[in-house]
Short mmCIF file of C-alpha atoms in Angstrom, two decimals:
data_model
loop_
_atom_site.label_atom_id
_atom_site.label_comp_id
_atom_site.label_asym_id
_atom_site.label_seq_id
_atom_site.Cartn_x
_atom_site.Cartn_y
_atom_site.Cartn_z
CA MET A 1211 85.92 110.09 92.96
CA SER A 1212 85.30 108.77 96.47
CA ALA A 1213 85.20 105.09 97.39
CA SER A 1214 81.39 105.18 97.49
CA SER A 1215 80.62 107.25 94.37
CA VAL A 1216 79.50 104.35 92.17
CA PRO A 1217 78.63 101.46 94.50
CA ARG A 1218 78.25 98.04 92.94
CA GLN A 1219 75.05 96.66 94.45
CA VAL A 1220 74.92 92.96 95.33
CA ALA A 1221 72.21 90.83 93.75
CA SER A 1222 71.36 88.97 96.97
CA PRO A 1223 71.73 91.18 100.05
CA LEU A 1224 72.80 89.47 103.26
CA ARG A 1225 72.48 90.20 106.95
CA ILE A 1226 76.03 90.63 108.22
CA ALA A 1227 77.50 91.17 111.67
CA VAL A 1228 80.97 92.70 111.95
CA VAL A 1229 82.52 91.88 115.33
CA GLY A 1230 84.99 94.61 116.22
CA GLY A 1231 82.88 96.72 113.91
CA CYS A 1232 84.01 100.15 115.12
CA GLY A 1233 87.74 99.45 114.71
CA HIS A 1234 90.22 100.29 111.96
CA ILE A 1235 89.48 97.02 110.12
CA GLY A 1236 85.83 96.42 110.95
CA LEU A 1237 84.32 99.85 110.34
CA PRO A 1238 85.52 100.41 106.74
CA LEU A 1239 84.51 96.84 105.86
CA GLY A 1240 81.08 97.33 107.40
CA LEU A 1241 80.56 100.61 105.57
CA LEU A 1242 81.53 99.11 102.24
CA LEU A 1243 79.21 96.13 102.73
CA CYS A 1244 76.33 98.40 103.71
CA ASP A 1245 76.98 100.65 100.73
CA ARG A 1246 76.72 97.62 98.46
CA GLY A 1247 73.24 96.79 99.73
CA HIS A 1248 73.82 94.44 102.67
CA THR A 1249 72.25 95.00 106.09
CA VAL A 1250 75.16 95.36 108.49
CA THR A 1251 75.32 95.25 112.29
CA LEU A 1252 78.51 96.60 113.82
CA VAL A 1253 79.18 94.77 117.09
CA ASP A 1254 81.75 96.31 119.43
CA VAL A 1255 82.53 96.22 123.16
CA ASN A 1256 83.78 99.83 123.14
CA ALA A 1257 80.73 101.84 124.18
CA ALA A 1258 82.42 105.17 123.38
CA SER A 1259 83.22 104.07 119.84
CA VAL A 1260 79.70 102.74 119.30
CA LYS A 1261 78.28 106.08 120.44
CA THR A 1262 80.66 108.05 118.22
CA VAL A 1263 79.86 106.00 115.12
CA SER A 1264 76.12 106.07 115.90
CA GLU A 1265 76.37 109.87 115.81
CA GLY A 1266 77.83 109.74 112.30
CA LYS A 1267 81.42 110.46 113.32
CA VAL A 1268 84.36 108.28 112.28
CA PRO A 1269 86.70 107.84 115.28
CA PHE A 1270 89.86 107.74 113.15
CA ASP A 1271 91.15 108.89 109.76
CA GLU A 1272 89.89 106.69 106.92
CA LEU A 1273 89.72 107.99 103.35
CA GLY A 1274 86.09 108.26 102.25
CA ALA A 1275 84.56 107.12 105.54
CA ASP A 1276 83.39 110.56 106.70
CA GLU A 1277 81.12 110.80 103.65
CA LEU A 1278 80.02 107.17 103.64
CA LEU A 1279 79.05 106.73 107.30
CA PRO A 1280 76.14 109.27 107.34
CA LYS A 1281 74.89 107.79 104.07
CA CYS A 1282 74.87 104.27 105.53
CA LEU A 1283 73.14 105.39 108.73
CA ALA A 1284 70.48 107.21 106.73
CA SER A 1285 69.84 104.07 104.65
CA GLY A 1286 68.62 102.20 107.72
CA ARG A 1287 70.82 99.24 106.80
CA LEU A 1288 73.60 100.06 109.28
CA LYS A 1289 73.04 99.21 112.94
CA LEU A 1290 75.30 99.32 115.98
CA THR A 1291 75.24 97.34 119.19
CA LEU A 1292 77.27 96.23 122.19
CA ALA A 1293 75.41 92.92 122.32
CA ALA A 1294 77.06 89.78 120.95
CA GLU A 1295 73.69 88.01 120.79
CA SER A 1296 72.87 90.09 117.71
CA VAL A 1297 74.94 87.62 115.66
CA ARG A 1298 72.16 85.01 115.88
CA ASP A 1299 70.04 86.92 113.35
CA GLN A 1300 72.81 87.17 110.72
CA ASP A 1301 73.74 85.18 107.61
CA VAL A 1302 77.45 86.04 107.91
CA VAL A 1303 79.53 86.85 110.97
CA LEU A 1304 82.85 88.64 110.34
CA VAL A 1305 85.46 88.81 113.11
CA THR A 1306 87.90 91.72 112.84
CA ILE A 1307 89.38 92.10 116.33
CA GLY A 1308 93.08 92.65 117.05
CA THR A 1309 95.38 89.79 118.04
CA PRO A 1310 98.33 91.12 120.09
CA VAL A 1311 101.43 89.40 121.44
CA ASP A 1312 102.07 89.08 125.17
CA GLU A 1313 104.98 90.28 127.29
CA TYR A 1314 107.04 87.31 126.04
CA LEU A 1315 106.33 88.20 122.38
CA ASP A 1316 104.15 85.10 122.03
CA PRO A 1317 100.64 85.26 120.52
CA ASP A 1318 98.08 86.36 123.10
CA ILE A 1319 94.78 84.92 121.92
CA ARG A 1320 92.94 85.28 125.23
CA THR A 1321 90.89 88.24 124.00
CA PHE A 1322 90.29 86.52 120.66
CA ASP A 1323 89.12 83.34 122.41
CA ARG A 1324 86.88 85.33 124.74
CA VAL A 1325 85.24 87.13 121.82
CA ILE A 1326 84.86 83.90 119.87
CA ASP A 1327 83.19 82.24 122.88
CA ASP A 1328 80.78 85.18 123.13
CA VAL A 1329 80.00 84.92 119.42
CA VAL A 1330 79.75 81.15 119.05
CA GLN A 1331 77.24 80.75 121.87
CA TRP A 1332 74.75 82.76 119.80
CA MET A 1333 75.44 81.15 116.43
CA ARG A 1334 73.03 78.88 114.62
CA ASP A 1335 73.10 76.33 111.79
CA GLY A 1336 73.74 77.62 108.30
CA GLN A 1337 75.79 80.71 109.17
CA LEU A 1338 79.17 81.60 107.72
CA LEU A 1339 81.76 82.62 110.32
CA MET A 1340 84.60 84.47 108.60
CA ILE A 1341 87.80 85.46 110.42
CA ARG A 1342 89.57 88.58 109.12
CA SER A 1343 91.94 88.96 112.08
CA THR A 1344 95.59 87.94 111.82
CA VAL A 1345 95.87 84.64 113.68
CA PHE A 1346 98.46 82.05 114.65
CA PRO A 1347 98.57 79.10 112.17
CA GLY A 1348 96.10 76.45 113.24
CA VAL A 1349 93.66 78.81 114.95
CA THR A 1350 91.04 78.62 112.17
CA GLU A 1351 90.85 74.82 112.19
CA ARG A 1352 90.74 74.92 116.00
CA LEU A 1353 87.86 77.38 115.81
CA ALA A 1354 85.98 75.15 113.37
CA ARG A 1355 86.25 72.26 115.83
CA ARG A 1356 84.92 74.45 118.65
CA VAL A 1357 81.89 75.36 116.53
CA ALA A 1358 81.30 71.71 115.64
CA ASP A 1359 81.71 70.60 119.26
CA ARG A 1360 78.79 72.84 120.18
CA GLY A 1361 76.65 70.99 117.66
CA ILE A 1362 76.40 73.99 115.32
CA GLU A 1363 76.39 73.21 111.60
CA ALA A 1364 78.02 76.46 110.47
CA GLN A 1365 80.78 77.15 107.98
CA VAL A 1366 84.13 78.62 109.07
CA ALA A 1367 86.40 80.56 106.71
CA TYR A 1368 89.66 82.45 107.12
CA CYS A 1369 90.09 85.46 104.83
CA PRO A 1370 92.81 87.77 106.23
CA GLU A 1371 92.51 91.51 105.77
CA ARG A 1372 95.24 92.98 103.57
CA ILE A 1373 94.50 96.70 103.58
CA ALA A 1374 96.73 99.65 104.40
CA GLN A 1375 95.25 101.53 107.33
CA GLY A 1376 93.52 104.66 106.10
CA TYR A 1377 92.85 103.32 102.60
CA ALA A 1378 90.59 100.34 103.32
CA LEU A 1379 87.54 101.48 101.37
CA ARG A 1380 89.61 101.65 98.21
CA GLU A 1381 91.78 98.59 98.73
CA LEU A 1382 89.04 96.19 99.83
CA THR A 1383 87.90 95.87 96.22
CA GLU A 1384 91.14 96.75 94.41
CA LEU A 1385 93.36 94.15 96.08
CA PRO A 1386 92.94 90.40 95.60
CA GLN A 1387 91.37 88.68 98.60
CA ILE A 1388 92.95 85.54 100.05
CA VAL A 1389 90.16 83.09 100.83
CA SER A 1390 90.21 79.78 102.70
CA GLY A 1391 87.58 77.56 104.24
CA CYS A 1392 87.50 74.66 106.65
CA SER A 1393 85.17 72.91 104.19
CA PRO A 1394 84.51 73.18 100.46
CA GLU A 1395 81.19 74.90 101.22
CA ALA A 1396 82.88 77.48 103.46
CA GLU A 1397 85.44 78.30 100.76
CA GLU A 1398 82.73 78.54 98.12
CA ARG A 1399 80.59 80.90 100.21
CA ALA A 1400 83.54 83.08 101.16
CA THR A 1401 84.65 83.24 97.53
CA LYS A 1402 81.19 84.34 96.39
CA PHE A 1403 81.08 86.89 99.23
CA PHE A 1404 84.13 88.75 97.92
CA GLU A 1405 83.46 88.22 94.22
CA ASP A 1406 80.08 89.88 94.70
CA LEU A 1407 82.01 92.95 95.90
CA GLY A 1408 84.05 92.91 92.70
CA ALA A 1409 87.24 91.59 94.30
CA ARG A 1410 89.50 88.96 92.80
CA VAL A 1411 89.95 85.86 94.95
CA ILE A 1412 92.98 83.65 95.64
CA PRO A 1413 92.10 80.30 97.26
CA LEU A 1414 94.37 78.72 99.87
CA SER A 1415 94.02 76.21 102.67
CA PRO A 1416 93.40 77.73 106.13
CA VAL A 1417 96.97 77.19 107.34
CA GLU A 1418 98.35 78.55 104.05
CA ALA A 1419 96.17 81.64 104.41
CA GLU A 1420 97.25 82.14 108.02
CA LEU A 1421 100.91 81.86 107.02
CA ALA A 1422 100.38 84.08 103.97
CA LYS A 1423 99.26 86.97 106.18
CA LEU A 1424 102.15 86.48 108.62
CA PHE A 1425 104.66 86.11 105.78
CA THR A 1426 103.42 89.36 104.23
CA ASN A 1427 103.85 91.47 107.34
CA SER A 1428 107.11 89.78 108.32
CA PHE A 1429 108.53 90.38 104.84
CA ARG A 1430 107.68 94.06 105.04
CA TYR A 1431 109.19 94.34 108.53
CA ILE A 1432 112.40 92.59 107.45
CA ASN A 1433 112.56 94.73 104.32
CA PHE A 1434 112.45 97.90 106.43
CA ALA A 1435 115.21 96.48 108.62
CA ILE A 1436 117.48 95.98 105.61
CA SER A 1437 117.20 99.65 104.71
CA ASN A 1438 117.56 100.75 108.32
CA GLN A 1439 120.74 98.74 108.76
CA PHE A 1440 122.14 100.22 105.56
CA TYR A 1441 121.16 103.68 106.85
CA MET A 1442 123.06 103.10 110.10
CA LEU A 1443 126.07 101.78 108.23
CA ALA A 1444 126.14 104.82 105.94
CA GLU A 1445 125.75 107.22 108.87
CA ARG A 1446 128.64 105.63 110.75
CA HIS A 1447 130.86 106.28 107.74
CA SER A 1448 129.62 109.85 107.13
CA ALA A 1449 127.83 108.87 103.90
CA ASP A 1450 124.41 110.19 102.87
CA PHE A 1451 122.07 107.19 102.71
CA GLY A 1452 119.40 109.22 100.92
CA ARG A 1453 121.75 110.02 98.04
CA ILE A 1454 122.82 106.38 97.86
CA TYR A 1455 119.19 105.24 97.87
CA ASP A 1456 118.25 107.62 95.07
CA ALA A 1457 121.24 106.48 93.02
CA VAL A 1458 120.67 102.73 93.28
CA THR A 1459 116.90 102.91 92.70
CA PHE A 1460 116.93 105.37 89.78
CA ASP A 1461 115.78 103.53 86.61
CA TYR A 1462 117.13 100.27 88.01
CA PRO A 1463 114.32 97.68 88.18
CA ARG A 1464 116.27 95.18 90.27
CA MET A 1465 116.12 97.59 93.23
CA LYS A 1466 112.39 98.25 92.88
CA GLY A 1467 111.62 96.50 96.18
CA PHE A 1468 114.22 98.43 98.19
CA ALA A 1469 112.31 100.15 101.00
CA ARG A 1470 113.22 103.58 102.30
CA SER A 1471 114.72 103.78 105.77
CA GLY A 1472 112.61 105.01 108.67
CA PHE A 1473 110.60 103.98 111.68
CA ALA A 1474 108.87 100.59 111.26
CA GLY A 1475 106.23 100.94 113.95
CA GLY A 1476 102.50 100.38 114.16
CA PRO A 1477 100.24 97.67 115.51
CA CYS A 1478 100.98 94.92 112.97
CA LEU A 1479 104.45 94.43 111.52
CA LEU A 1480 106.52 93.69 114.62
CA LYS A 1481 103.64 91.84 116.28
CA ASP A 1482 103.08 89.53 113.32
CA THR A 1483 106.79 88.90 112.86
CA MET A 1484 106.94 87.74 116.47
CA GLN A 1485 103.85 85.57 115.97
CA LEU A 1486 105.62 83.86 113.10
CA ALA A 1487 108.77 83.37 115.19
CA SER A 1488 106.73 81.86 118.01
CA PHE A 1489 104.99 79.49 115.60
CA ASN A 1490 108.40 78.32 114.37
CA HIS A 1491 109.65 77.65 117.93
CA ASN A 1492 111.46 81.01 118.03
CA LEU A 1493 113.58 80.10 115.03
CA LEU A 1494 113.14 83.09 112.76
CA THR A 1495 116.57 84.66 112.69
CA LEU A 1496 115.73 87.21 110.01
CA GLY A 1497 112.68 88.43 111.90
CA GLN A 1498 114.40 88.57 115.28
CA ASN A 1499 117.37 90.46 113.84
CA ALA A 1500 114.95 92.80 112.10
CA MET A 1501 113.37 93.57 115.47
CA MET A 1502 116.73 94.51 116.97
CA ILE A 1503 117.53 96.77 114.01
CA ASN A 1504 114.15 98.51 113.74
CA GLU A 1505 113.59 98.86 117.48
CA GLY A 1506 117.17 100.07 117.88
CA LEU A 1507 116.83 102.93 115.37
CA PRO A 1508 115.64 105.56 117.90
CA ARG A 1509 118.62 104.81 120.16
CA PHE A 1510 120.98 104.96 117.17
CA ILE A 1511 119.66 108.42 116.22
CA VAL A 1512 120.27 109.75 119.71
CA ASP A 1513 123.74 108.19 119.91
CA GLN A 1514 124.66 109.83 116.61
CA LEU A 1515 123.53 113.19 117.95
CA LYS A 1516 125.51 112.66 121.17
CA SER A 1517 128.64 111.91 119.15
CA LYS A 1518 128.52 115.54 117.97
CA GLY A 1519 128.31 116.90 121.51
CA PRO A 1520 126.41 116.59 124.80
CA LEU A 1521 122.63 117.00 124.67
CA ILE A 1522 122.01 117.80 128.33
CA HIS A 1523 121.47 121.52 127.68
CA SER A 1524 119.52 121.03 124.43
CA THR A 1525 115.82 121.04 123.61
CA ALA A 1526 114.82 118.35 121.11
CA GLY A 1527 111.75 118.51 118.90
CA ILE A 1528 109.96 115.54 117.33
CA LEU A 1529 107.89 116.21 114.21
CA GLY A 1530 105.14 113.59 114.06
CA MET A 1531 104.13 111.04 116.69
CA ALA A 1532 101.86 108.76 114.64
CA PHE A 1533 103.26 105.41 113.55
CA LYS A 1534 103.19 106.50 109.89
CA GLY A 1535 102.60 109.59 107.80
CA ASN A 1536 99.17 111.22 107.36
CA CYS A 1537 97.71 108.99 110.04
CA ASP A 1538 96.20 109.65 113.47
CA ASP A 1539 97.17 106.31 115.03
CA PRO A 1540 99.90 106.41 117.72
CA ARG A 1541 99.85 102.67 118.47
CA SER A 1542 103.37 101.20 118.72
CA SER A 1543 104.84 104.34 117.15
CA LEU A 1544 108.61 104.47 117.51
CA SER A 1545 108.35 108.24 117.95
CA TYR A 1546 107.31 107.55 121.53
CA LYS A 1547 110.36 105.34 122.06
CA LEU A 1548 112.46 108.15 120.62
CA ARG A 1549 110.87 110.60 123.06
CA LYS A 1550 111.68 108.32 125.98
CA VAL A 1551 115.34 108.03 124.96
CA LEU A 1552 115.64 111.78 124.36
CA THR A 1553 114.07 112.55 127.73
CA LEU A 1554 117.00 110.80 129.40
CA GLU A 1555 119.54 112.87 127.44
CA CYS A 1556 118.06 116.31 126.80
CA ARG A 1557 116.94 119.27 128.86
CA GLU A 1558 113.50 119.16 127.26
CA VAL A 1559 111.68 117.23 124.52
CA LEU A 1560 108.87 118.87 122.54
CA CYS A 1561 106.45 116.86 120.40
CA THR A 1562 103.98 117.92 117.75
CA ASP A 1563 101.54 116.11 115.47
CA PRO A 1564 98.72 117.57 113.34
CA TYR A 1565 96.60 114.41 113.57
CA ILE A 1566 96.90 113.35 117.22
CA VAL A 1567 95.25 115.20 120.08
CA ASP A 1568 97.50 115.11 123.15
CA PRO A 1569 97.67 117.83 125.81
CA SER A 1570 101.43 117.30 126.15
CA PHE A 1571 102.03 118.22 122.50
CA VAL A 1572 102.83 121.71 121.26
CA SER A 1573 102.08 123.43 117.97
CA LEU A 1574 104.37 122.95 115.00
CA ASP A 1575 105.50 126.58 115.18
CA GLU A 1576 106.36 126.31 118.87
CA CYS A 1577 108.17 123.01 118.39
CA VAL A 1578 110.33 124.43 115.60
CA ALA A 1579 110.97 127.74 117.35
CA LYS A 1580 111.96 126.36 120.75
CA SER A 1581 113.97 123.31 119.70
CA ASP A 1582 117.73 123.28 119.19
CA PHE A 1583 117.38 120.40 116.75
CA LEU A 1584 114.49 118.46 115.23
CA ILE A 1585 113.88 114.81 114.38
CA LEU A 1586 111.26 113.70 111.86
CA GLY A 1587 109.09 111.04 113.50
CA ALA A 1588 106.34 110.66 110.88
CA CYS A 1589 106.14 111.67 107.23
CA HIS A 1590 103.11 113.94 107.45
CA SER A 1591 102.54 115.92 104.26
CA GLN A 1592 102.44 119.15 106.30
CA TYR A 1593 106.17 118.78 106.94
CA ARG A 1594 107.27 118.14 103.36
CA ASP A 1595 108.02 121.75 102.42
CA LEU A 1596 109.16 123.05 105.79
CA VAL A 1597 112.08 125.47 105.65
CA ILE A 1598 114.02 125.05 108.88
CA ASP A 1599 117.19 126.92 109.81
CA LYS A 1600 118.41 124.40 112.38
CA PRO A 1601 119.63 120.80 112.34
CA VAL A 1602 117.04 118.20 111.32
CA VAL A 1603 117.44 114.42 111.45
CA ASP A 1604 115.40 112.92 108.62
CA VAL A 1605 115.87 109.16 108.63
CA PHE A 1606 113.12 108.77 106.01
CA GLY A 1607 114.64 111.05 103.37
CA PHE A 1608 111.25 112.77 103.25
CA LEU A 1609 111.98 116.47 103.73
CA LYS A 1610 113.25 118.87 101.13
CA LYS A 1611 117.02 118.92 100.88
CA GLN A 1612 117.54 121.91 103.16
CA ALA A 1613 117.23 119.44 106.06
CA ILE A 1614 120.63 118.46 107.43
CA ARG A 1615 121.79 115.47 109.44
#
């Protein structure tokens, strides 16, 4: 059954603007809200994305979205615009834009502030402004003061998104929603907003909610680093980490949270770990060490290969360039860092990915045929059953056991 097969209609439909509405967070949320009976306006500065979505095409892989988008457009309740002034006609304004770190690994909220300024100037009394973006602790209260300083009697809530990219339509209602408000009324309205969608709600204060999101992503990033350091240790001593992992996790509940080794890339985990470190005056030893381990994994792989012999006359192949398996998103993928390191060491580096369109990539067959050795960069399901008669580095332990180190 798809995410939209049996929609739960809301009793009191709202007019909702989703700022950043054509992105990985905003679009699935907007589609779900529209499917539940709300009138939704997707606001985005990316004209190409607005055009693509207006034509009924989803610009990225999202389970269930390809079926739901045409349905929402046909309903007449889904609108798209480049104009921020459209927020003035809404009951609820949701902000879902990205919040990167700068070149010093400190939070870069310039784009966020610019978008907020564009939005707030069109707001009116009685609206609910809900932030879904991951933000530095204190930003929500600061935003509430900016709204009040303009003389606008609106409610401000912080309710961080918690979904796994690609599965938002399912997880938006399955996972509990963390809800906070800068006033009791804001928290009450945000709570009702998500409960009407069928989601369970966990109330926190704004700063607790901001920290909760950063703690979640930092924990996951650190957890990956633990496994990656163990992987490196095992490799240095000619031990098979995959066999060790399977042994210690088999029917042993105390190791249930032990992550598999592999690339910890993507647009969120490292970025949010660094946001948390910056908030704590760069005193987050676990997070900073995790960055060195996870970001150092591509170099470790190449060094291990070099220890077996020079690579200068070899052709390397990378299977998968997305930041995670069965995904078309290359943002902050460590496969690209791996390619850069290999380019300095090898005669040639070939890359392939079934989800990403890139003229520099080759087909899977060509990559396998022409490479002297292969490295798994992303756990795409298409690779699971590959039978390869040449060396394969599988840090993830994903491939069938014919793969060799």
